[in-house]
């Protein structure tokens, strides 16, 4: 049945992000070879800070309306809780994929489920949910247009070595009275 599950090309598509910190920046570095247009919304970022990854900073409405793949990379706080709700999902193209690897409550999950069921957007890639762990009866787990993975990108050998080196450095600073 592979004909039912074909992929979508990236060349010439628009990769957008909400949040252009370290993770957003790294995402654009990794995406560079794919020939995509890069846009981002981040009210705290300057255009000069993103020139190395060829990102154009835009307003929220533009990143919602123009992204073919919209990544969420902002922190969760009172200003970003349910930042993506029905209103924002309604501004996206029917062909957009929403990717949330930040924190679950940034996206209003009930609104996302509705948008996916009614075809407002094409699909979602999630490694976070509003309630974690995700409940077994969550409709997102049954949808063909959703990919859900564990929130575990950082669980690599490099991450563990970096953490241990950082811990050892801090222990050394304590011993030296710093």
Backbone as ProteinMPNN parsed JSONL, in Angstrom:
{"seq_chain_A": "XXXXXXXXXXXXXXXXXXXXXXXXXXXXXXXXXXXXXXXXXXXXXXXXXXXXXXXXXXXXXXXXXXXXXXXXXXXXXXXXXXXXXXXXXXXXXXXXXXXXXXXXXXXXXXXXXXXXXXXXXXXXXXXXXXXXXXXXXXXXXXXXXXXXXXXXXXXXXXXXXXXXXXXXXXXXXXXXXX", "coords_chain_A": {"N_chain_A": [[0.81, -1.204, 0.0], [2.098, 1.156, -0.432], [1.719, 3.268, -2.215], [-0.232, 4.813, -1.134], [1.11, 6.279, 0.728], [3.003, 8.307, -0.048], [5.873, 10.496, -0.175], [6.692, 14.029, 0.196], [8.226, 16.451, -1.748], [11.038, 18.612, -0.983], [12.516, 20.625, -2.187], [12.487, 23.977, -3.066], [10.342, 24.471, -1.399], [8.914, 26.107, 1.497], [10.414, 26.461, 4.559], [9.528, 27.172, 7.73], [9.833, 28.691, 10.967], [8.786, 29.114, 14.332], [10.324, 30.726, 16.665], [13.642, 31.235, 17.0], [15.95, 30.405, 18.279], [18.745, 28.548, 19.584], [18.013, 25.905, 18.764], [16.257, 26.324, 16.588], [18.024, 27.682, 14.905], [19.979, 25.699, 14.457], [18.383, 23.83, 13.13], [17.909, 25.115, 10.669], [20.526, 25.154, 9.694], [20.929, 22.404, 9.278], [19.005, 21.987, 7.329], [19.874, 23.375, 5.139], [21.054, 22.118, 2.726], [18.789, 21.289, 1.289], [17.589, 23.12, -0.397], [15.53, 24.908, 0.279], [13.303, 27.653, 0.981], [13.87, 29.838, 3.652], [12.214, 30.998, 6.489], [11.374, 32.878, 9.445], [9.755, 33.507, 12.563], [10.457, 35.428, 15.256], [10.337, 37.446, 17.863], [12.484, 38.385, 19.321], [14.822, 38.212, 17.947], [17.416, 39.327, 15.705], [17.88, 40.357, 12.288], [20.528, 40.269, 11.479], [21.581, 38.27, 13.088], [20.799, 35.902, 11.954], [21.734, 35.657, 9.428], [23.693, 33.866, 8.555], [22.393, 31.467, 8.101], [20.686, 32.016, 6.133], [18.082, 33.051, 6.644], [14.997, 34.699, 6.553], [13.565, 37.036, 8.586], [10.238, 37.313, 9.599], [6.815, 38.426, 10.172], [4.401, 37.001, 12.469], [1.949, 36.254, 11.171], [2.823, 35.983, 8.526], [4.714, 33.872, 8.646], [2.995, 31.813, 9.352], [1.214, 31.73, 7.144], [2.847, 31.268, 4.897], [4.541, 29.077, 5.253], [5.464, 25.809, 4.285], [6.335, 23.768, 5.755], [6.099, 24.008, 9.08], [7.861, 24.687, 11.856], [7.981, 24.436, 15.389], [9.785, 26.022, 17.797], [9.965, 27.46, 20.105], [10.185, 28.571, 23.567], [8.119, 27.286, 26.266], [5.879, 29.307, 27.888], [3.81, 31.652, 29.684], [3.099, 33.4, 27.658], [3.331, 31.87, 25.367], [1.763, 29.637, 25.623], [-0.653, 27.706, 24.096], [-0.17, 29.132, 21.793], [-0.408, 28.379, 19.179], [-3.412, 27.958, 17.936], [-6.871, 27.445, 16.988], [-7.301, 29.752, 15.411], [-4.718, 30.39, 14.421], [-4.026, 27.979, 13.119], [-5.932, 28.031, 11.15], [-4.92, 29.952, 9.457], [-2.932, 28.746, 8.055], [-1.663, 26.993, 5.158], [-3.451, 24.456, 3.33], [-1.718, 22.493, 2.699], [0.277, 22.434, 4.536], [2.653, 21.14, 6.871], [2.771, 20.755, 10.294], [5.212, 20.948, 12.749], [6.069, 20.072, 15.899], [8.438, 20.159, 18.219], [9.027, 21.282, 20.531], [7.448, 22.147, 23.159], [4.527, 20.547, 24.329], [2.083, 22.024, 25.18], [2.255, 24.414, 23.732], [0.91, 24.211, 21.407], [-2.505, 24.14, 20.865], [-4.016, 21.311, 21.455], [-6.571, 20.192, 20.986], [-7.538, 21.887, 19.015], [-5.637, 21.352, 17.033], [-6.178, 18.652, 16.47], [-8.748, 18.906, 15.389], [-8.12, 20.499, 13.136], [-6.51, 18.734, 11.684], [-8.278, 16.594, 11.237], [-10.23, 17.835, 9.716], [-8.864, 18.694, 7.51], [-7.538, 21.16, 7.396], [-4.82, 21.536, 7.548], [-2.056, 19.633, 6.186], [-0.632, 17.704, 7.693], [1.039, 16.517, 10.719], [3.995, 16.48, 12.681], [5.082, 15.268, 15.627], [6.753, 15.332, 18.746], [6.03, 15.812, 21.195], [3.292, 16.324, 23.474], [0.204, 17.726, 24.7], [-0.543, 16.55, 27.131], [1.645, 14.616, 28.869], [2.904, 11.461, 29.76], [1.545, 10.81, 26.482], [-1.885, 10.026, 26.251], [-3.291, 6.763, 25.736], [-5.716, 6.74, 24.31], [-5.725, 9.01, 22.788], [-6.701, 10.824, 19.962], [-4.771, 11.603, 18.087], [-2.948, 9.535, 17.902], [-4.117, 7.708, 16.227], [-4.25, 8.753, 13.715], [-3.573, 8.923, 10.227], [-2.185, 11.012, 9.142], [-0.349, 11.956, 10.929], [2.702, 11.873, 12.637], [4.175, 10.56, 15.431], [6.676, 10.72, 17.799], [9.027, 9.763, 20.404], [10.101, 12.273, 22.734], [13.104, 12.628, 22.445], [15.445, 13.474, 21.173], [17.833, 14.534, 22.129], [19.11, 12.4, 23.371], [21.777, 11.217, 22.866], [25.071, 9.824, 22.223], [26.874, 11.947, 22.031], [25.548, 13.991, 23.428], [25.55, 12.957, 26.033], [28.309, 12.829, 26.576], [28.971, 15.539, 26.396], [27.438, 16.555, 28.521], [28.648, 15.198, 30.71], [31.263, 16.222, 30.53], [30.708, 18.912, 31.017], [29.672, 18.742, 33.621], [31.97, 17.765, 34.985], [33.691, 19.92, 34.591], [32.364, 21.909, 36.082], [32.491, 20.768, 38.646], [35.25, 20.86, 38.999], [35.577, 23.64, 39.077], [34.238, 24.224, 41.444], [35.848, 22.879, 43.304], [38.16, 24.405, 43.022], [37.286, 26.656, 44.214], [35.911, 28.533, 42.78]], "CA_chain_A": [[0.0, 0.0, 0.0], [2.994, 2.312, -0.352], [1.214, 4.369, -3.03], [-1.052, 5.669, -0.27], [1.957, 6.981, 1.681], [4.153, 8.909, -0.715], [6.448, 11.664, 0.488], [6.544, 15.326, -0.441], [9.526, 17.044, -2.012], [11.424, 19.765, -0.184], [13.141, 21.659, -3.001], [11.62, 25.104, -3.378], [9.316, 24.65, -0.37], [9.26, 27.058, 2.547], [10.576, 25.974, 5.925], [9.37, 28.268, 8.675], [9.892, 28.35, 12.383], [8.419, 30.071, 15.376], [11.411, 30.577, 17.623], [14.876, 31.15, 16.222], [17.079, 30.251, 19.192], [19.75, 27.557, 19.188], [17.422, 24.772, 18.046], [15.806, 26.833, 15.293], [19.226, 27.972, 14.122], [20.56, 24.412, 14.059], [17.481, 23.223, 12.153], [18.168, 25.719, 9.366], [21.835, 24.664, 9.238], [20.728, 21.047, 8.774], [18.119, 22.023, 6.168], [20.506, 24.135, 4.05], [21.229, 21.412, 1.446], [17.54, 20.902, 0.641], [17.125, 24.128, -1.341], [14.265, 25.473, 0.729], [13.247, 29.044, 1.425], [13.858, 29.844, 5.115], [11.618, 32.16, 7.15], [11.21, 32.657, 10.882], [9.178, 34.524, 13.434], [11.027, 35.476, 16.596], [10.373, 38.881, 18.18], [13.704, 38.726, 20.046], [15.965, 37.948, 17.077], [17.727, 40.337, 14.693], [18.196, 39.811, 10.973], [21.969, 40.015, 11.434], [21.887, 37.038, 13.824], [20.374, 34.712, 11.201], [22.223, 35.765, 8.052], [24.507, 32.695, 8.217], [21.528, 30.361, 7.686], [19.832, 32.547, 5.068], [16.705, 33.128, 7.134], [14.35, 36.009, 6.531], [12.641, 37.205, 9.701], [8.929, 37.802, 9.166], [5.856, 38.477, 11.275], [3.717, 35.733, 12.781], [0.986, 35.915, 10.125], [3.55, 35.556, 7.325], [5.274, 32.524, 8.839], [1.865, 30.884, 9.331], [0.609, 31.662, 5.815], [3.774, 30.896, 3.824], [5.323, 27.865, 5.529], [5.013, 24.483, 3.879], [6.697, 23.005, 6.949], [6.205, 24.989, 10.158], [8.496, 24.135, 13.044], [7.821, 25.18, 16.635], [11.025, 25.909, 18.58], [9.983, 28.488, 21.152], [9.976, 28.029, 24.92], [6.768, 27.339, 26.818], [5.644, 30.248, 28.982], [2.416, 32.125, 29.623], [2.885, 34.048, 26.367], [3.331, 30.914, 24.252], [0.787, 28.563, 25.858], [-1.684, 27.716, 23.051], [0.199, 30.101, 20.758], [-1.0, 27.847, 17.953], [-4.777, 27.52, 18.223], [-7.702, 27.392, 15.77], [-7.078, 30.955, 14.599], [-3.432, 30.266, 13.735], [-4.119, 26.835, 12.21], [-6.758, 28.473, 10.03], [-4.124, 30.817, 8.573], [-1.955, 27.925, 7.348], [-2.087, 26.373, 3.908], [-3.946, 23.083, 3.465], [-0.593, 21.599, 2.417], [1.304, 22.641, 5.563], [2.933, 20.183, 7.932], [3.158, 21.391, 11.55], [6.191, 20.144, 13.479], [6.284, 20.597, 17.247], [9.42, 19.432, 19.029], [9.335, 22.179, 21.654], [6.642, 21.728, 24.31], [3.172, 20.23, 23.889], [1.044, 23.034, 25.366], [2.357, 25.555, 22.814], [-0.133, 23.961, 20.422], [-3.801, 23.721, 21.399], [-4.153, 19.977, 20.878], [-7.937, 20.0, 20.477], [-7.599, 22.622, 17.745], [-4.82, 20.618, 16.076], [-6.941, 17.459, 16.08], [-9.809, 19.382, 14.499], [-7.498, 20.938, 11.88], [-6.054, 17.546, 10.958], [-9.452, 15.82, 10.824], [-10.989, 18.581, 8.71], [-8.016, 19.005, 6.376], [-7.031, 22.545, 7.361], [-3.401, 21.363, 7.259], [-1.816, 18.292, 5.643], [-0.196, 16.726, 8.676], [1.807, 16.986, 11.87], [5.06, 15.68, 13.248], [5.098, 15.66, 17.033], [7.413, 14.489, 19.755], [5.489, 16.311, 22.456], [1.837, 16.439, 23.498], [-0.243, 18.558, 25.83], [-0.408, 15.719, 28.325], [2.702, 13.624, 28.699], [2.902, 10.802, 28.451], [0.3, 10.904, 25.726], [-2.854, 8.991, 26.631], [-3.48, 5.774, 24.662], [-6.919, 6.992, 23.52], [-5.601, 10.298, 22.103], [-6.974, 10.646, 18.529], [-3.562, 11.801, 17.284], [-2.274, 8.248, 17.735], [-4.829, 6.919, 15.226], [-4.334, 9.503, 12.454], [-2.59, 8.607, 9.198], [-1.437, 12.217, 8.771], [0.42, 12.372, 12.109], [3.818, 11.039, 13.089], [4.497, 10.868, 16.827], [7.898, 10.051, 18.265], [9.395, 10.185, 21.767], [10.868, 13.515, 22.865], [14.373, 12.056, 22.872], [16.508, 13.814, 20.241], [19.077, 14.786, 22.836], [19.649, 11.194, 23.997], [22.828, 10.684, 22.006], [26.371, 9.7, 22.869], [27.467, 13.288, 22.1], [24.905, 14.73, 24.509], [26.024, 12.448, 27.321], [29.703, 13.259, 26.756], [28.933, 16.979, 26.666], [26.93, 16.742, 29.881], [29.675, 14.76, 31.656], [32.354, 17.2, 30.492], [30.219, 20.12, 31.695], [29.634, 18.42, 35.057], [33.342, 17.707, 35.48], [34.197, 21.293, 34.602], [31.748, 22.603, 37.207], [33.073, 20.195, 39.86], [36.592, 21.428, 39.098], [35.42, 25.038, 39.492], [33.874, 24.203, 42.869], [37.065, 22.482, 44.045], [39.083, 25.535, 43.007], [36.668, 27.776, 44.936], [35.373, 29.501, 41.81]], "C_chain_A": [[0.851, 1.265, 0.0], [2.519, 3.494, -1.19], [0.344, 5.328, -2.21], [-0.204, 6.557, 0.631], [3.203, 7.552, 1.019], [4.632, 10.148, 0.05], [6.199, 12.934, -0.307], [7.927, 15.954, -0.569], [9.769, 18.305, -1.195], [11.954, 20.929, -1.021], [12.126, 22.73, -3.363], [10.512, 25.356, -2.369], [9.821, 25.616, 0.692], [9.264, 26.375, 3.899], [10.502, 27.176, 6.853], [9.512, 27.78, 10.096], [9.341, 29.486, 13.217], [9.404, 29.812, 16.497], [12.702, 30.312, 16.876], [16.088, 31.096, 17.144], [18.036, 29.198, 18.679], [19.163, 26.42, 18.362], [16.927, 25.2, 16.67], [16.976, 27.092, 14.358], [19.848, 26.677, 13.59], [19.694, 23.715, 13.01], [17.749, 23.792, 10.762], [19.541, 25.328, 8.819], [21.697, 23.273, 8.614], [19.907, 21.029, 7.487], [18.744, 22.715, 4.955], [20.603, 23.371, 2.731], [19.936, 21.118, 0.676], [16.958, 21.962, -0.288], [15.778, 24.73, -0.997], [14.406, 26.966, 1.011], [13.113, 29.012, 2.948], [13.261, 31.139, 5.651], [11.413, 31.839, 8.627], [10.506, 33.832, 11.526], [9.817, 34.374, 14.8], [11.18, 36.944, 16.964], [11.656, 39.32, 18.887], [14.961, 38.601, 19.192], [16.165, 39.101, 16.102], [18.079, 39.653, 13.381], [19.679, 39.471, 10.861], [22.333, 38.677, 12.078], [21.549, 35.774, 13.04], [20.87, 34.72, 9.758], [23.012, 34.528, 7.632], [23.678, 31.489, 7.783], [20.477, 30.817, 6.672], [18.351, 32.551, 5.448], [16.204, 34.559, 7.033], [13.393, 36.061, 7.714], [11.369, 37.869, 9.194], [8.002, 37.877, 10.378], [5.135, 37.128, 11.401], [2.755, 35.327, 11.665], [1.677, 35.401, 8.87], [4.117, 34.161, 7.495], [4.164, 31.472, 8.841], [1.368, 30.66, 7.907], [1.54, 31.086, 4.749], [4.514, 29.585, 4.044], [4.66, 26.611, 4.971], [5.277, 23.488, 5.006], [6.922, 24.038, 8.044], [6.683, 24.305, 11.43], [8.216, 25.042, 14.25], [9.063, 24.935, 17.482], [11.083, 26.918, 19.718], [9.793, 27.853, 22.531], [8.504, 28.101, 25.318], [6.754, 28.318, 27.98], [4.205, 30.744, 28.844], [2.095, 32.812, 28.302], [2.817, 33.089, 25.195], [2.382, 29.735, 24.461], [-0.378, 28.736, 24.886], [-1.448, 28.835, 22.035], [-0.373, 29.687, 19.41], [-2.349, 27.254, 18.326], [-5.564, 27.512, 16.911], [-7.422, 28.565, 14.841], [-5.798, 30.825, 13.778], [-3.441, 29.113, 12.736], [-4.936, 27.19, 10.966], [-6.024, 29.371, 9.05], [-3.12, 30.03, 7.733], [-2.55, 27.37, 6.061], [-2.573, 24.948, 4.18], [-2.827, 22.07, 3.269], [0.504, 21.682, 3.479], [1.411, 21.437, 6.495], [3.391, 20.979, 9.15], [4.074, 20.439, 12.303], [6.407, 20.784, 14.837], [7.219, 19.666, 18.004], [9.81, 20.257, 20.241], [8.641, 21.677, 22.919], [5.202, 21.581, 23.846], [2.164, 21.351, 24.019], [1.183, 24.296, 24.516], [1.281, 25.441, 21.744], [-1.389, 23.498, 21.146], [-4.148, 22.394, 20.726], [-5.552, 19.716, 20.327], [-8.099, 20.703, 19.131], [-6.794, 21.909, 16.667], [-5.557, 19.381, 15.575], [-8.034, 17.84, 15.096], [-9.241, 19.771, 13.134], [-7.048, 19.752, 11.037], [-7.237, 16.732, 10.436], [-10.201, 16.504, 9.685], [-10.142, 19.04, 7.525], [-7.559, 20.446, 6.275], [-5.549, 22.558, 7.047], [-3.188, 19.912, 6.834], [-1.44, 17.279, 6.71], [0.597, 17.356, 9.799], [2.865, 15.964, 12.235], [5.268, 16.149, 14.675], [5.987, 14.74, 17.849], [7.063, 14.992, 21.145], [3.975, 16.351, 22.343], [1.445, 17.276, 24.713], [-0.146, 17.803, 27.14], [0.642, 14.663, 28.029], [2.811, 12.772, 29.948], [1.534, 10.902, 27.792], [-0.613, 9.74, 26.114], [-3.115, 8.04, 25.462], [-4.705, 6.027, 23.789], [-6.872, 8.338, 22.793], [-5.794, 10.072, 20.598], [-5.74, 10.825, 17.64], [-2.853, 10.484, 16.991], [-2.902, 7.389, 16.64], [-4.826, 7.568, 13.846], [-3.208, 9.132, 11.499], [-1.726, 9.812, 8.824], [-0.649, 12.794, 9.95], [1.527, 11.354, 12.364], [4.157, 11.493, 14.495], [5.709, 10.035, 17.224], [8.163, 10.481, 19.702], [10.217, 11.471, 21.724], [12.265, 13.136, 23.355], [15.535, 12.397, 21.942], [17.845, 13.963, 20.939], [19.728, 13.558, 23.439], [20.651, 10.532, 23.061], [24.123, 10.553, 22.793], [27.039, 11.068, 23.019], [26.874, 14.095, 23.25], [25.427, 14.269, 25.855], [27.473, 12.865, 27.589], [29.77, 14.75, 27.068], [28.475, 17.245, 28.093], [27.977, 16.354, 30.914], [30.839, 15.746, 31.694], [31.96, 18.488, 31.203], [30.176, 19.898, 33.206], [31.037, 18.398, 35.66], [33.97, 19.098, 35.561], [33.641, 22.065, 35.802], [32.27, 22.075, 38.533], [34.464, 20.763, 40.098], [36.544, 22.893, 39.564], [35.088, 25.12, 40.977], [35.091, 23.879, 43.715], [38.051, 23.634, 44.115], [38.515, 26.766, 43.709], [36.11, 28.862, 44.014], [33.859, 29.518, 41.84]], "O_chain_A": [[0.376, 2.332, 0.39], [2.891, 4.63, -0.896], [0.204, 6.502, -2.551], [-0.725, 7.492, 1.239], [4.323, 7.311, 1.47], [3.883, 10.756, 0.816], [5.564, 12.904, -1.362], [8.699, 15.98, 0.389], [8.829, 18.978, -0.771], [11.854, 22.086, -0.612], [11.054, 22.44, -3.893], [9.806, 26.359, -2.472], [11.016, 25.903, 0.769], [8.268, 25.793, 4.331], [11.323, 28.09, 6.765], [9.331, 26.597, 10.386], [9.424, 30.657, 12.849], [9.322, 28.799, 17.192], [12.843, 29.293, 16.201], [17.132, 31.67, 16.835], [18.131, 28.976, 17.472], [19.756, 26.014, 17.363], [17.162, 24.499, 15.686], [16.926, 26.765, 13.172], [20.196, 26.583, 12.413], [20.222, 23.077, 12.099], [17.81, 23.045, 9.786], [19.702, 25.187, 7.607], [22.271, 22.995, 7.561], [20.094, 20.15, 6.645], [18.194, 22.643, 3.856], [20.259, 23.933, 1.691], [20.0, 20.73, -0.49], [15.924, 21.722, -0.91], [14.978, 25.026, -1.884], [15.507, 27.464, 1.249], [12.32, 28.234, 3.478], [13.723, 32.232, 5.325], [11.292, 30.675, 9.009], [10.638, 34.981, 11.103], [9.727, 33.318, 15.426], [12.061, 37.622, 16.435], [11.889, 40.519, 19.034], [16.06, 38.862, 19.679], [15.207, 39.771, 15.716], [18.523, 38.505, 13.37], [20.042, 38.487, 10.216], [23.289, 38.026, 11.657], [21.97, 34.683, 13.423], [20.466, 33.876, 8.958], [23.0, 34.174, 6.453], [24.213, 30.575, 7.156], [19.512, 30.106, 6.39], [17.492, 32.115, 4.682], [16.907, 35.506, 7.386], [12.503, 35.218, 7.828], [11.415, 38.855, 8.458], [8.361, 37.445, 11.473], [5.256, 36.251, 10.545], [2.748, 34.167, 11.255], [1.177, 34.485, 8.217], [4.015, 33.341, 6.582], [4.378, 30.352, 8.377], [1.127, 29.521, 7.507], [1.067, 30.475, 3.791], [5.067, 29.034, 3.093], [3.465, 26.382, 5.158], [4.55, 22.511, 5.186], [7.837, 24.856, 7.947], [5.994, 23.458, 11.999], [8.217, 26.267, 14.129], [9.365, 23.798, 17.845], [12.164, 27.195, 20.239], [9.298, 26.731, 22.643], [7.741, 28.891, 24.763], [7.519, 28.179, 28.935], [3.473, 30.287, 27.967], [0.944, 32.809, 27.868], [2.301, 33.445, 24.136], [2.217, 28.915, 23.558], [-1.014, 29.789, 24.855], [-2.392, 29.408, 21.491], [-0.77, 30.528, 18.603], [-2.429, 26.193, 18.946], [-4.968, 27.568, 15.835], [-7.317, 28.392, 13.626], [-5.79, 31.116, 12.582], [-2.923, 29.25, 11.627], [-4.659, 26.704, 9.87], [-6.471, 29.533, 7.914], [-2.523, 30.577, 6.806], [-3.768, 27.29, 5.899], [-2.15, 24.316, 5.148], [-2.978, 20.905, 3.638], [1.554, 21.057, 3.329], [0.415, 20.809, 6.854], [4.307, 21.794, 9.044], [3.753, 19.264, 12.475], [6.878, 21.918, 14.92], [6.854, 18.551, 18.378], [10.807, 19.968, 20.903], [9.201, 20.868, 23.659], [4.71, 22.393, 23.062], [1.439, 21.623, 23.062], [0.313, 25.165, 24.57], [0.796, 26.45, 21.233], [-1.339, 22.567, 21.95], [-4.53, 22.368, 19.556], [-5.687, 19.07, 19.287], [-8.726, 20.167, 18.218], [-7.215, 21.863, 15.511], [-5.554, 19.1, 14.377], [-8.223, 17.169, 14.081], [-9.807, 19.419, 12.099], [-7.191, 19.766, 9.814], [-7.198, 16.236, 9.31], [-10.74, 15.841, 8.798], [-10.653, 19.708, 6.627], [-7.226, 20.914, 5.187], [-5.06, 23.461, 6.369], [-4.037, 19.058, 7.089], [-1.87, 16.127, 6.653], [0.802, 18.57, 9.831], [2.663, 14.756, 12.116], [5.597, 17.313, 14.903], [5.977, 13.523, 17.667], [7.71, 14.647, 22.134], [3.433, 16.407, 21.239], [2.244, 17.5, 25.622], [0.286, 18.358, 28.15], [0.536, 13.913, 27.059], [2.809, 13.291, 31.064], [0.51, 11.058, 28.457], [-0.155, 8.61, 26.283], [-3.155, 8.478, 24.312], [-4.742, 5.579, 22.643], [-7.883, 8.766, 22.236], [-5.123, 9.22, 20.016], [-5.677, 10.253, 16.552], [-2.224, 10.337, 15.943], [-2.279, 6.436, 16.174], [-5.35, 6.986, 12.896], [-2.046, 9.036, 11.895], [-0.649, 9.646, 8.251], [-0.324, 13.981, 9.964], [1.311, 10.143, 12.312], [4.401, 12.677, 14.728], [5.758, 8.823, 17.014], [7.583, 11.461, 20.169], [10.948, 11.711, 20.763], [12.579, 13.3, 24.534], [16.528, 11.669, 21.925], [18.878, 13.563, 20.401], [20.827, 13.67, 23.983], [20.415, 9.445, 22.535], [24.258, 11.101, 23.887], [27.699, 11.323, 24.027], [27.593, 14.796, 23.962], [25.717, 15.089, 26.725], [27.816, 13.217, 28.718], [30.551, 15.17, 27.922], [29.062, 18.069, 28.793], [28.186, 17.079, 31.886], [31.346, 16.069, 32.769], [32.772, 19.088, 31.907], [30.594, 20.761, 33.978], [31.26, 18.957, 36.734], [34.698, 19.402, 36.507], [34.379, 22.795, 36.463], [32.475, 22.856, 39.462], [34.828, 21.104, 41.223], [37.382, 23.322, 40.357], [35.601, 25.986, 41.685], [35.339, 24.532, 44.729], [38.709, 23.83, 45.136], [39.181, 27.798, 43.793], [35.871, 29.988, 44.451], [33.235, 30.271, 41.092]]}, "name": "protein", "num_of_chains": 1, "seq": "XXXXXXXXXXXXXXXXXXXXXXXXXXXXXXXXXXXXXXXXXXXXXXXXXXXXXXXXXXXXXXXXXXXXXXXXXXXXXXXXXXXXXXXXXXXXXXXXXXXXXXXXXXXXXXXXXXXXXXXXXXXXXXXXXXXXXXXXXXXXXXXXXXXXXXXXXXXXXXXXXXXXXXXXXXXXXXXXXX"}
